[in-house]
């Protein structure tokens, strides 16, 4: 099955601060989880290019030095590295490639060159192996084998060039969510927005927003592309025709209540606080208010009483707590009030099963629980998308176990390995469910439900425990505990199996808390996905992606 690819350009206006790399990584993650592979083309952060230019002028010769591009390209390269790091934090599989690695050739003046070639096969191979490729924009390799700059707005141009060579679509991400009658940041009445505009009209209306060189390239090659802002669902399509103007849609600020403020809750809290135009935390329910005040939460935000959560009238309730109850009852209550629920609580959702999903629908509320299995690995998203086609899923569904088995393979004791997994925030508050398989079993129930439409109970799942595991021999290859759901000839079967896998096996290649999954489809297709299966930031990212999906329904 060919995987859809999209090229995203992150302009300097959306990379103003280091936190913006987190937002850029989110944008990529949201597409990755929808099943897209991404080429991310970076601009330099904020005014980095000017800073580097001033440095060049201070040290180098007068005029346009041949070695100027060597220095200036560092702005885009730094951005590419920062973006890859931000992606790695959330467990998204990013790989950085430079212009030279990708045979991105340029000709003409070395500060205003034109792109003339790209090693498409190399880039496709990289996408196959890594899903997400990050590359600096604004630079190609010139005729004298030195880097050449591509002129003003060269990162836009790079993105469009790469998209054209790959035959895929591109989105240029800016601090404005599309093309307007005039710059919406100017004083005066709010301008209207184009949902589509022709290349010619865009040249007249948006030559500040989109680099003229990039627009000319698109027009000459009849390349349609889109312009938008990170995190906002609307885009302007630039192509052969101009459509009607409409009033811009502003996001509704959604009130969010949370239950739980532990490893994942703490991450979600921070990320929501960084999105003040989209979300506002109205209440957080915790067991001990005083403990969380000591951790820096505001007394007004905290409660140990569910009635206070209801009274805060949230639009969204986030459950990042552990046990089934009271989470399941509270989730039902919120859904009955029409409040959307985002849940990372696999035990509660697995227990609620299809009835809970139906209950949400009946109450016109969204129930999203991508983070309940796989941490940041989009295993449930894949299950929902491909339901009906899936024959077998093999997946690592417990980060703690994966981490521990790895650590024990390198000579650590069971107790040391468990302590490390707890310290890193992978294990549940009571880690027995991680090691005895109950945590993975709840996730298997979710995979069975979403991927195969099967309601199974805990007892249906045969499981190997690693509780007090004391291996008699070192693993042959890599030791993993693999969750399996399969439509066999003898019927639907689920299991959690301790296996020694050959090192070239895709599942075996996940290390530490990494999670890999292989989907075998009825028609013979095989699809591999990866991410980090546990930990604050990967799981938080998955929760945030659900929040953004809900937010998108309010435009
Ligand atoms: N304790 C879980 C794990 C957390 O280790 O996978 C993520 O669900």
XYZ file of C-alpha atoms and ligand atoms in Angstrom, residues 344 346 371-375 397-401 425-428 434 439 443 533-535 539, ligand 1:
31
model
C -5.578 7.905 28.228
C -6.938 2.114 28.764
C -3.290 7.687 23.878
C -4.848 4.706 25.653
C -2.696 2.247 23.686
C 0.767 2.612 22.254
C 1.642 5.951 23.914
C 1.972 -2.482 23.782
C 3.719 -2.004 27.089
C 6.644 0.406 27.236
C 7.668 -0.682 30.718
C 8.081 -4.329 29.707
C 7.728 7.475 34.251
C 6.863 4.492 32.058
C 5.375 2.221 34.703
C 1.886 2.600 36.174
C 2.784 -3.625 33.487
C -1.863 -3.192 31.015
C -4.655 -2.331 25.075
C 4.990 3.429 23.797
C 5.183 5.163 27.156
C 6.463 8.288 28.842
C 1.606 10.110 25.439
N 2.577 1.817 31.850
C 2.303 1.940 30.468
C 3.423 1.304 29.669
C 2.169 3.392 30.119
O 4.470 1.029 30.228
O 3.239 1.052 28.482
C 1.667 3.659 28.720
O 0.375 3.163 28.548
